Amino acid sequence: MHDPYKADRLSEATASLILAGHIHGGQWRLFHQGLAGPGQRLLPKYTSGLYRTVQGMSMVVSRGVGDWMKIPRICNPWHLPVIHLLLPEAGPMAEPDALKSGHEPVKETH
């Protein structure tokens, strides 16, 4: 899904994993927080990392790898997440501890 904010409008359990971008990491970042994104207000909630959507789906948001915009990236290096999908050996997958806290990114990698 290109725009991570559209994920909040999906019906429950539409997907178990959503891959998104569009916000460019907030274009300018301070203290690992995006300041603004294309068409977004200040301090957008989905800018980079792993999140749990309003409906409880997992979502990975990339800051992207391009510099095509007229506004330069500041403190916002290119970002290409590598995702390893693992199947559980038996039973339902346990919820990762990092996703239990809400909309906070799991970890910022540079």
XYZ file of N, CA and C in Angstrom:
330
model
N 0.862 -1.160 0.000
C 0.000 0.000 0.000
C 0.910 1.224 0.000
N 0.735 2.103 -0.947
C 1.639 3.251 -1.061
C 1.547 4.187 0.155
N 0.371 4.590 0.523
C 0.170 5.562 1.594
C -0.196 4.842 2.899
N 0.652 4.908 3.934
C 0.361 4.178 5.168
C -0.914 4.638 5.874
N -1.351 5.858 5.633
C -2.560 6.347 6.313
C -3.819 5.668 5.788
N -3.764 5.127 4.583
C -4.918 4.394 4.058
C -5.084 3.057 4.766
N -4.050 2.555 5.389
C -4.135 1.285 6.119
C -5.117 1.383 7.278
N -5.223 2.550 7.897
C -6.163 2.722 9.010
C -7.614 2.613 8.554
N -7.858 2.720 7.242
C -9.228 2.629 6.720
C -9.576 1.236 6.205
N -8.613 0.329 6.218
C -8.893 -1.036 5.771
C -9.792 -1.732 6.785
N -10.595 -2.652 6.299
C -11.418 -3.413 7.238
C -10.513 -4.377 8.000
N -10.969 -4.777 9.159
C -10.193 -5.620 10.055
C -9.750 -6.908 9.359
N -8.512 -7.277 9.575
C -7.924 -8.514 9.053
C -7.890 -8.575 7.523
N -7.776 -7.440 6.847
C -7.622 -7.425 5.395
C -6.289 -8.064 5.010
N -5.271 -7.803 5.805
C -3.939 -8.339 5.548
C -3.241 -8.556 6.882
N -2.290 -9.457 6.903
C -1.529 -9.645 8.131
C -0.264 -8.789 8.123
N 0.168 -8.354 6.938
C 1.342 -7.497 6.823
C 1.109 -6.489 5.702
N 1.383 -5.224 5.978
C 1.247 -4.151 4.996
C 2.622 -3.512 4.815
N 3.026 -3.314 3.557
C 4.272 -2.623 3.239
C 3.899 -1.271 2.649
N 4.464 -0.202 3.190
C 4.058 1.143 2.775
C 5.257 2.085 2.700
N 5.016 3.260 2.172
C 6.035 4.304 2.050
C 5.359 5.657 2.004
N 5.544 6.413 0.929
C 4.870 7.670 0.616
C 5.282 8.864 1.482
N 5.514 8.689 2.740
C 5.775 9.822 3.643
C 7.240 10.260 3.569
N 8.084 9.469 2.906
C 9.510 9.771 2.746
C 10.209 9.935 4.083
N 9.721 9.260 5.103
C 10.338 9.335 6.426
C 10.087 10.651 7.131
N 9.208 11.467 6.574
C 8.981 12.791 7.136
C 9.856 13.841 6.470
N 10.596 13.457 5.442
C 11.487 14.289 4.648
C 12.617 14.875 5.501
N 12.303 15.546 6.572
C 13.294 16.009 7.538
C 13.020 15.261 8.831
N 14.076 14.784 9.495
C 13.908 14.014 10.719
C 14.742 14.632 11.835
N 14.176 14.690 13.002
C 14.893 15.099 14.209
C 14.574 14.089 15.295
N 15.614 13.591 15.958
C 15.444 12.637 17.062
C 14.618 11.426 16.621
N 14.888 10.909 15.422
C 14.227 9.726 14.861
C 12.736 9.928 14.623
N 12.280 11.157 14.506
C 10.868 11.456 14.231
C 10.779 12.279 12.959
N 9.903 11.862 12.040
C 9.686 12.635 10.832
C 8.934 13.922 11.156
N 9.338 15.025 10.529
C 8.698 16.308 10.816
C 7.455 16.563 9.964
N 7.479 16.151 8.705
C 6.325 16.322 7.813
C 6.522 15.411 6.617
N 5.446 15.095 5.935
C 5.524 14.275 4.739
C 4.672 14.896 3.651
N 4.758 14.375 2.425
C 3.960 14.918 1.335
C 2.468 14.903 1.676
N 1.864 16.066 1.729
C 0.439 16.180 2.014
C 0.061 15.844 3.454
N 1.025 15.792 4.365
C 0.757 15.426 5.755
C 0.956 16.626 6.672
N 0.314 16.559 7.801
C 0.518 17.601 8.812
C 1.866 17.373 9.495
N 2.213 18.233 10.422
C 3.468 18.091 11.155
C 3.437 16.844 12.023
N 4.584 16.234 12.187
C 4.783 15.045 13.013
C 3.824 13.902 12.681
N 3.856 13.411 11.435
C 2.983 12.290 11.074
C 3.326 11.058 11.905
N 2.320 10.226 12.202
C 2.556 9.082 13.085
C 3.227 7.910 12.390
N 3.062 7.734 11.091
C 3.683 6.627 10.369
C 4.774 7.178 9.463
N 6.039 7.126 9.879
C 7.104 7.668 9.028
C 8.188 6.659 8.694
N 8.509 5.751 9.596
C 9.591 4.807 9.349
C 9.571 3.714 10.399
N 9.580 2.475 9.953
C 9.687 1.372 10.898
C 8.483 0.451 10.890
N 8.334 -0.275 11.987
C 7.280 -1.270 12.142
C 6.204 -0.730 13.069
N 4.941 -0.844 12.636
C 3.819 -0.304 13.397
C 2.703 -1.332 13.475
N 1.770 -1.098 14.366
C 0.510 -1.834 14.429
C -0.561 -0.827 14.039
N -1.371 -1.137 13.024
C -2.416 -0.215 12.573
C -3.560 -0.187 13.577
N -4.510 0.706 13.346
C -5.686 0.836 14.207
C -6.418 -0.502 14.324
N -6.456 -1.284 13.232
C -7.157 -2.573 13.232
C -6.266 -3.715 13.713
N -5.027 -3.425 14.089
C -4.140 -4.454 14.621
C -3.280 -5.171 13.602
N -3.243 -4.695 12.357
C -2.398 -5.322 11.347
C -0.969 -4.784 11.466
N 0.018 -5.608 11.147
C 1.418 -5.180 11.149
C 1.688 -4.380 9.875
N 2.466 -3.303 10.002
C 2.783 -2.478 8.836
C 4.235 -2.021 8.920
N 4.979 -2.225 7.839
C 6.352 -1.752 7.719
C 6.329 -0.536 6.803
N 6.858 0.592 7.284
C 6.893 1.832 6.501
C 8.353 2.160 6.190
N 8.644 2.290 4.898
C 9.991 2.625 4.459
C 10.102 4.127 4.199
N 11.275 4.676 4.484
C 11.541 6.083 4.155
C 11.880 6.234 2.679
N 12.143 5.118 1.982
C 12.427 5.158 0.559
C 13.901 5.331 0.253
N 14.204 5.275 -1.036
C 15.605 5.340 -1.469
C 15.857 6.465 -2.473
N 14.870 7.290 -2.745
C 15.030 8.319 -3.762
C 15.199 9.715 -3.207
N 15.726 10.589 -4.043
C 15.879 12.013 -3.717
C 15.297 12.862 -4.829
N 14.169 12.454 -5.385
C 13.622 13.156 -6.541
C 12.855 14.414 -6.172
N 12.514 14.598 -4.897
C 11.717 15.772 -4.510
C 12.578 17.033 -4.504
N 11.954 18.167 -4.667
C 12.663 19.446 -4.634
C 13.157 19.764 -3.225
N 12.491 19.210 -2.218
C 12.891 19.436 -0.827
C 13.918 18.372 -0.457
N 15.115 18.769 -0.023
C 16.150 17.769 0.281
C 15.844 17.002 1.573
N 16.392 15.794 1.673
C 16.313 15.023 2.915
C 17.280 15.641 3.916
N 16.858 15.793 5.143
C 17.728 16.287 6.206
C 17.627 15.304 7.362
N 18.775 14.760 7.790
C 18.833 13.740 8.853
C 17.914 12.566 8.532
N 17.790 12.236 7.263
C 16.836 11.231 6.803
C 17.483 10.391 5.689
N 18.395 9.469 6.073
C 19.064 8.680 5.045
C 18.106 7.732 4.335
N 18.517 7.268 3.169
C 17.723 6.297 2.423
C 17.449 5.094 3.304
N 16.349 4.417 3.022
C 15.910 3.334 3.900
C 15.239 2.257 3.073
N 15.817 1.085 3.051
C 15.239 -0.061 2.359
C 15.142 -1.207 3.363
N 13.960 -1.418 3.941
C 13.831 -2.480 4.942
C 14.019 -3.858 4.318
N 14.617 -4.746 5.072
C 14.737 -6.151 4.696
C 13.823 -6.911 5.637
N 12.895 -7.654 5.070
C 11.879 -8.328 5.862
C 12.051 -9.835 5.708
N 12.171 -10.509 6.817
C 12.266 -11.968 6.818
C 10.937 -12.509 7.306
N 10.259 -13.261 6.467
C 8.986 -13.857 6.846
C 9.238 -15.288 7.312
N 8.770 -15.593 8.509
C 8.951 -16.918 9.080
C 7.595 -17.537 9.352
N 7.451 -18.804 9.041
C 6.233 -19.527 9.349
C 6.379 -20.161 10.726
N 5.339 -20.106 11.523
C 5.429 -20.742 12.844
C 5.480 -22.260 12.679
N 6.218 -22.919 13.567
C 6.300 -24.377 13.493
C 4.979 -25.020 13.878
N 4.333 -24.465 14.883
C 3.038 -25.013 15.301
C 2.286 -23.935 16.072
N 0.996 -23.850 15.842
C 0.169 -22.898 16.579
C 0.285 -21.490 16.035
N -0.521 -20.577 16.577
C -0.508 -19.184 16.109
C 0.787 -18.491 16.503
N 1.165 -17.520 15.695
C 2.373 -16.754 15.998
C 2.136 -15.883 17.222
N 3.127 -15.803 18.076
C 3.052 -14.914 19.231
C 3.234 -13.491 18.747
N 2.564 -12.565 19.367
C 2.687 -11.161 18.977
C 4.031 -10.636 19.437
N 4.814 -10.019 18.540
C 6.105 -9.469 18.952
C 5.921 -8.411 20.032
N 6.776 -8.455 21.052
C 6.693 -7.489 22.143
C 6.765 -6.058 21.648
N 7.521 -5.821 20.589
C 7.710 -4.465 20.085
C 6.422 -3.874 19.530
N 5.456 -4.706 19.128
C 4.216 -4.183 18.556
C 3.138 -3.956 19.602
N 3.354 -4.357 20.821
C 2.330 -4.229 21.848
C 2.162 -2.800 22.338
N 3.130 -1.930 22.043
C 3.085 -0.580 22.590
C 2.305 0.412 21.741
N 1.697 0.003 20.645
C 0.880 0.923 19.849
C 1.580 1.367 18.588
N 1.579 2.672 18.320
C 2.068 3.197 17.055
C 3.530 3.586 17.067
N 4.279 3.192 18.056
C 5.687 3.554 18.102
C 6.490 2.633 17.196
N 7.483 3.163 16.468
C 8.308 2.297 15.637
C 9.110 1.349 16.522
N 9.382 0.157 16.013
C 10.119 -0.832 16.779
C 11.538 -0.392 16.982
N 12.261 -0.124 15.915
C 13.610 0.407 16.058
C 13.989 1.126 14.787
N 14.820 2.080 14.926
C 15.294 2.898 13.822
C 16.659 2.364 13.415
N 16.850 2.021 12.158
C 18.155 1.560 11.692
C 18.690 2.537 10.665
N 19.967 2.724 10.672
C 20.600 3.679 9.741
C 21.658 3.003 8.934
